[in-house]
Short mmCIF file of C-alpha atoms in Angstrom, two decimals:
data_model
loop_
_atom_site.label_atom_id
_atom_site.label_comp_id
_atom_site.label_asym_id
_atom_site.label_seq_id
_atom_site.Cartn_x
_atom_site.Cartn_y
_atom_site.Cartn_z
CA MET A 423 16.00 -51.48 -68.96
CA ASP A 424 18.24 -49.46 -66.64
CA ASP A 425 16.68 -46.45 -65.00
CA PRO A 426 18.70 -43.49 -66.35
CA TYR A 427 17.92 -41.52 -63.16
CA ALA A 428 19.07 -44.24 -60.75
CA PHE A 429 22.07 -43.81 -58.48
CA ARG A 430 25.30 -45.13 -59.95
CA LEU A 431 28.54 -45.25 -57.98
CA ASP A 432 31.20 -43.03 -59.54
CA PRO A 433 33.69 -45.24 -61.48
CA GLN A 434 36.73 -43.72 -59.72
CA LEU A 435 35.23 -44.43 -56.28
CA GLU A 436 34.36 -47.94 -57.43
CA LYS A 437 37.94 -48.51 -58.57
CA ASP A 438 39.61 -47.15 -55.41
CA THR A 439 37.33 -48.71 -52.78
CA VAL A 440 35.69 -51.95 -51.63
CA ASN A 441 32.09 -52.39 -50.46
CA ILE A 442 31.71 -52.98 -46.72
CA ALA A 443 27.99 -52.47 -46.16
CA ASP A 444 24.81 -51.03 -47.60
CA TRP A 445 23.04 -48.81 -45.13
CA HIS A 446 19.72 -47.05 -45.46
CA LEU A 447 21.10 -43.92 -47.15
CA CYS A 448 24.74 -44.70 -47.84
CA GLU A 449 27.00 -47.29 -49.25
CA VAL A 450 29.92 -47.85 -46.85
CA ARG A 451 33.20 -48.49 -48.65
CA LEU A 452 36.82 -49.04 -47.60
CA MET A 453 39.57 -47.15 -49.41
CA ASN A 454 42.06 -49.72 -50.67
CA ASP A 455 44.99 -47.97 -49.01
CA SER A 456 46.51 -49.91 -46.13
CA ARG A 457 48.30 -46.82 -44.79
CA TYR A 458 45.13 -45.69 -43.01
CA PRO A 459 41.82 -47.22 -41.94
CA TRP A 460 39.84 -45.04 -44.38
CA LEU A 461 36.11 -45.46 -44.86
CA ILE A 462 33.83 -43.56 -47.21
CA LEU A 463 30.07 -42.99 -46.99
CA ILE A 464 28.36 -42.44 -50.33
CA PRO A 465 24.67 -41.45 -50.22
CA LYS A 466 22.84 -43.53 -52.81
CA VAL A 467 21.14 -40.47 -54.28
CA PRO A 468 21.74 -39.50 -57.91
CA ASP A 469 23.27 -36.17 -58.97
CA ILE A 470 24.28 -34.84 -55.57
CA ALA A 471 27.61 -33.09 -55.01
CA GLU A 472 27.03 -31.21 -51.74
CA ILE A 473 25.54 -32.16 -48.37
CA HIS A 474 23.16 -29.19 -48.54
CA GLU A 475 21.74 -30.47 -51.83
CA LEU A 476 20.32 -33.53 -50.06
CA ALA A 477 16.74 -33.36 -48.81
CA GLU A 478 16.59 -32.47 -45.12
CA GLU A 479 15.61 -36.02 -44.14
CA GLN A 480 18.56 -37.39 -46.12
CA GLN A 481 20.91 -34.91 -44.41
CA HIS A 482 19.84 -36.27 -41.04
CA LEU A 483 20.25 -39.88 -42.22
CA LEU A 484 23.76 -39.01 -43.43
CA LEU A 485 24.59 -37.49 -40.05
CA GLY A 486 23.30 -40.59 -38.25
CA GLU A 487 25.27 -42.96 -40.47
CA SER A 488 28.40 -40.79 -40.15
CA VAL A 489 28.14 -40.88 -36.35
CA ARG A 490 27.52 -44.64 -36.39
CA LEU A 491 30.59 -45.18 -38.57
CA SER A 492 32.71 -42.79 -36.47
CA LYS A 493 31.79 -44.58 -33.23
CA ALA A 494 32.65 -47.96 -34.75
CA LEU A 495 36.04 -46.65 -35.96
CA ASP A 496 36.63 -45.16 -32.53
CA GLN A 497 35.98 -48.51 -30.83
CA LEU A 498 37.95 -50.57 -33.37
CA PHE A 499 41.03 -48.39 -33.72
CA ALA A 500 41.10 -45.92 -30.78
CA PRO A 501 42.45 -43.23 -33.12
CA HIS A 502 44.33 -40.10 -32.14
CA LYS A 503 41.83 -38.24 -34.34
CA LEU A 504 39.19 -38.88 -36.97
CA ASN A 505 39.22 -36.81 -40.15
CA VAL A 506 35.66 -36.45 -41.47
CA ALA A 507 35.44 -34.61 -44.77
CA ALA A 508 33.34 -34.03 -47.87
CA LEU A 509 35.73 -32.49 -50.41
CA GLY A 510 34.87 -33.66 -53.94
CA ASN A 511 37.48 -31.67 -55.84
CA MET A 512 38.40 -34.74 -57.90
CA VAL A 513 35.19 -36.82 -57.77
CA ARG A 514 32.05 -34.66 -57.64
CA GLN A 515 29.66 -37.39 -56.47
CA LEU A 516 29.01 -36.66 -52.79
CA HIS A 517 31.17 -38.89 -50.60
CA VAL A 518 32.23 -38.37 -47.00
CA HIS A 519 35.67 -39.54 -45.93
CA HIS A 520 36.15 -40.99 -42.42
CA ILE A 521 39.86 -41.47 -41.88
CA VAL A 522 41.48 -42.89 -38.76
CA ARG A 523 44.56 -40.85 -37.95
CA PHE A 524 47.47 -41.59 -35.66
CA GLU A 525 50.44 -39.44 -34.76
CA GLY A 526 53.25 -40.82 -36.90
CA ASP A 527 51.03 -42.18 -39.70
CA ALA A 528 52.12 -41.66 -43.31
CA SER A 529 51.10 -38.00 -43.45
CA PHE A 530 50.31 -36.83 -39.91
CA PRO A 531 49.59 -34.00 -39.03
CA GLN A 532 48.83 -33.13 -42.66
CA PRO A 533 45.65 -34.35 -44.34
CA VAL A 534 46.01 -37.63 -46.24
CA TRP A 535 45.00 -36.46 -49.71
CA GLY A 536 47.76 -36.04 -52.27
CA VAL A 537 50.49 -37.28 -49.92
CA GLY A 538 52.43 -40.22 -51.40
CA ASP A 539 50.73 -43.12 -53.17
CA ALA A 540 48.10 -45.53 -51.93
CA VAL A 541 49.48 -48.86 -50.67
CA PRO A 542 46.81 -51.45 -51.58
CA TYR A 543 46.07 -54.20 -49.05
CA ASP A 544 47.31 -57.66 -50.02
CA ALA A 545 44.50 -60.17 -50.54
CA ASP A 546 44.61 -61.67 -47.03
CA ALA A 547 44.84 -58.32 -45.26
CA LEU A 548 41.99 -56.94 -47.35
CA ARG A 549 39.76 -59.92 -46.54
CA GLU A 550 40.52 -59.63 -42.81
CA THR A 551 40.08 -55.86 -42.74
CA VAL A 552 36.73 -56.06 -44.52
CA LYS A 553 35.54 -58.81 -42.19
CA GLY A 554 36.70 -56.96 -39.05
CA LEU A 555 34.92 -53.81 -40.15
CA GLN A 556 31.72 -55.66 -41.04
CA ILE A 557 31.62 -57.27 -37.60
CA ALA A 558 32.30 -53.97 -35.82
CA LEU A 559 29.71 -52.06 -37.86
CA ASP A 560 27.04 -54.69 -37.27
CA LEU A 561 27.44 -54.19 -33.54
CA LEU A 562 26.61 -50.49 -33.69
CA MET B 1203 35.28 -15.83 -11.28
CA ASP B 1204 35.65 -17.65 -14.60
CA ASP B 1205 33.89 -20.99 -14.93
CA PRO B 1206 36.72 -23.50 -15.46
CA TYR B 1207 34.31 -25.77 -17.39
CA ALA B 1208 33.09 -23.07 -19.78
CA PHE B 1209 33.82 -23.17 -23.50
CA ARG B 1210 36.93 -21.27 -24.53
CA LEU B 1211 37.94 -20.76 -28.14
CA ASP B 1212 41.27 -22.43 -28.92
CA PRO B 1213 44.02 -19.74 -29.03
CA GLN B 1214 45.27 -20.86 -32.47
CA LEU B 1215 41.77 -20.61 -33.96
CA GLU B 1216 41.37 -17.22 -32.30
CA LYS B 1217 44.64 -16.01 -33.82
CA ASP B 1218 43.93 -17.29 -37.36
CA THR B 1219 40.27 -16.28 -37.67
CA VAL B 1220 37.81 -13.42 -37.22
CA ASN B 1221 34.35 -13.62 -35.65
CA ILE B 1222 31.47 -13.31 -38.10
CA ALA B 1223 28.47 -14.42 -36.06
CA ASP B 1224 27.36 -16.27 -32.95
CA TRP B 1225 24.75 -18.89 -33.74
CA HIS B 1226 22.86 -21.13 -31.35
CA LEU B 1227 25.48 -23.89 -31.23
CA CYS B 1228 28.46 -22.51 -33.12
CA GLU B 1229 30.65 -19.49 -33.43
CA VAL B 1230 31.06 -18.63 -37.13
CA ARG B 1231 34.54 -17.39 -37.97
CA LEU B 1232 36.36 -16.33 -41.13
CA MET B 1233 39.86 -17.66 -41.77
CA ASN B 1234 42.12 -14.66 -42.36
CA ASP B 1235 43.39 -16.03 -45.67
CA SER B 1236 42.25 -14.06 -48.70
CA ARG B 1237 43.14 -16.92 -51.08
CA TYR B 1238 39.82 -18.64 -50.33
CA PRO B 1239 36.47 -17.70 -48.78
CA TRP B 1240 37.03 -20.00 -45.79
CA LEU B 1241 34.59 -20.15 -42.91
CA ILE B 1242 34.79 -22.24 -39.75
CA LEU B 1243 32.03 -23.39 -37.43
CA ILE B 1244 33.12 -24.00 -33.84
CA PRO B 1245 30.53 -25.57 -31.52
CA LYS B 1246 30.60 -23.65 -28.23
CA VAL B 1247 30.83 -26.84 -26.19
CA PRO B 1248 33.86 -27.49 -23.98
CA ASP B 1249 36.20 -30.47 -24.43
CA ILE B 1250 34.86 -31.83 -27.71
CA ALA B 1251 37.19 -33.06 -30.46
CA GLU B 1252 34.86 -35.19 -32.60
CA ILE B 1253 31.36 -34.70 -34.03
CA HIS B 1254 30.22 -37.99 -32.50
CA GLU B 1255 31.20 -36.74 -29.02
CA LEU B 1256 28.51 -34.06 -29.19
CA ALA B 1257 25.09 -34.85 -27.71
CA GLU B 1258 22.65 -35.99 -30.39
CA GLU B 1259 20.73 -32.72 -30.25
CA GLN B 1260 23.98 -30.77 -30.68
CA GLN B 1261 24.92 -32.95 -33.67
CA HIS B 1262 21.66 -31.98 -35.36
CA LEU B 1263 22.18 -28.30 -34.55
CA LEU B 1264 25.68 -28.53 -36.06
CA LEU B 1265 24.25 -30.09 -39.22
CA GLY B 1266 21.61 -27.37 -39.49
CA GLU B 1267 24.17 -24.59 -39.02
CA SER B 1268 26.55 -26.24 -41.50
CA VAL B 1269 23.80 -26.43 -44.12
CA ARG B 1270 22.79 -22.82 -43.44
CA LEU B 1271 26.40 -21.68 -43.86
CA SER B 1272 26.89 -23.82 -46.98
CA LYS B 1273 23.78 -22.41 -48.64
CA ALA B 1274 24.89 -18.85 -47.89
CA LEU B 1275 28.36 -19.53 -49.35
CA ASP B 1276 26.73 -21.12 -52.37
CA GLN B 1277 24.59 -18.04 -52.99
CA LEU B 1278 27.36 -15.54 -52.30
CA PHE B 1279 30.18 -17.18 -54.25
CA ALA B 1280 28.66 -19.78 -56.62
CA PRO B 1281 31.63 -22.08 -55.95
CA HIS B 1282 32.81 -24.92 -58.15
CA LYS B 1283 32.79 -27.02 -54.94
CA LEU B 1284 32.54 -26.64 -51.20
CA ASN B 1285 35.01 -28.48 -49.00
CA VAL B 1286 33.38 -29.31 -45.65
CA ALA B 1287 35.72 -30.96 -43.18
CA ALA B 1288 36.38 -31.67 -39.52
CA LEU B 1289 40.07 -32.66 -39.35
CA GLY B 1290 41.61 -31.45 -36.09
CA ASN B 1291 45.10 -32.87 -36.57
CA MET B 1292 46.65 -29.57 -35.48
CA VAL B 1293 43.92 -28.03 -33.29
CA ARG B 1294 41.90 -30.66 -31.41
CA GLN B 1295 38.97 -28.41 -30.50
CA LEU B 1296 36.13 -29.45 -32.83
CA HIS B 1297 35.88 -27.04 -35.76
CA VAL B 1298 34.31 -27.62 -39.14
CA HIS B 1299 35.91 -26.00 -42.19
CA HIS B 1300 33.67 -24.70 -45.00
CA ILE B 1301 35.92 -23.68 -47.86
CA VAL B 1302 34.77 -22.21 -51.17
CA ARG B 1303 36.77 -23.80 -53.97
CA PHE B 1304 37.24 -22.74 -57.56
CA GLU B 1305 39.11 -24.47 -60.36
CA GLY B 1306 42.38 -22.57 -60.56
CA ASP B 1307 42.43 -21.38 -56.95
CA ALA B 1308 45.73 -21.49 -55.02
CA SER B 1309 45.65 -25.27 -54.46
CA PHE B 1310 42.88 -26.76 -56.63
CA PRO B 1311 42.21 -29.71 -56.95
CA GLN B 1312 44.24 -30.46 -53.83
CA PRO B 1313 42.87 -29.66 -50.36
CA VAL B 1314 43.90 -26.25 -49.02
CA TRP B 1315 45.68 -27.35 -45.84
CA GLY B 1316 49.46 -27.17 -45.82
CA VAL B 1317 49.67 -25.67 -49.32
CA GLY B 1318 51.59 -22.38 -49.33
CA ASP B 1319 51.10 -19.66 -46.74
CA ALA B 1320 47.98 -17.76 -45.73
CA VAL B 1321 47.62 -14.35 -47.39
CA PRO B 1322 45.90 -12.17 -44.77
CA TYR B 1323 43.24 -9.72 -45.97
CA ASP B 1324 44.25 -6.06 -45.89
CA ALA B 1325 42.19 -4.00 -43.44
CA ASP B 1326 39.67 -2.71 -46.01
CA ALA B 1327 39.16 -6.08 -47.68
CA LEU B 1328 38.72 -7.76 -44.30
CA ARG B 1329 36.10 -5.23 -43.23
CA GLU B 1330 34.18 -5.61 -46.50
CA THR B 1331 34.39 -9.41 -46.49
CA VAL B 1332 33.14 -9.63 -42.91
CA LYS B 1333 30.29 -7.23 -43.67
CA GLY B 1334 29.30 -9.06 -46.88
CA LEU B 1335 29.24 -12.39 -45.07
CA GLN B 1336 27.25 -11.01 -42.15
CA ILE B 1337 24.59 -9.65 -44.52
CA ALA B 1338 24.41 -12.91 -46.51
CA LEU B 1339 24.20 -15.08 -43.39
CA ASP B 1340 21.47 -12.94 -41.87
CA LEU B 1341 19.32 -13.59 -44.92
CA LEU B 1342 19.39 -17.39 -44.50
#
């Protein structure tokens, strides 16, 4: 029988994103929007909406995984800027965006949320992007 | 003589915000926009644009101060959601937004950036808000 208290990925996050890796605290997922390299960390802890609701040890794990992801994105993409954000206005389940930004991207210098519509990767591009990210993340 | 390598608050941040407290790593400042309780943590470290560029010890201090601020905002305002974000598309100096969000506020459920214009506090409201925040933050 399913454990009713177990972590379950929010259905909206599941629909919009693709699994890249399972780390100690977080699931690492890619937003299916080819306009930006856009990764999301989701702590696999049930019923958490805010970083400060995590146990202190989990907060430090989240920080470590966020820094690991940020460094990998930095090496892979050499961004103008990273946007790192836990908003949750639409989806309450705690999730931390890590978005690679370039001057001249689809919404720069504005934030990405609510600007235009997502442009899903085609099947080949998605496969290659996922593979490239998995290789880069394994190295860090 | 001024130390050319010392931390200096970005002039745009200085113009838009008001000092609330000086913590070990960060300056705590209030955005002068009465539409949202909107606090910003700015690590007092020169030439840093990204969280992962901080030394590991500084990263952990930032996390601790972010959690302390978030808990105080939670107690003071009982928000629907906090938005915690390091964007930096406009101002590169690392600064971490902590924005108290309510359903029905001036931009909910969208993020606050780039939506409408800031509504500065009047002098009395600013004084009271700063004082209320300073008392709440001292307690945590």
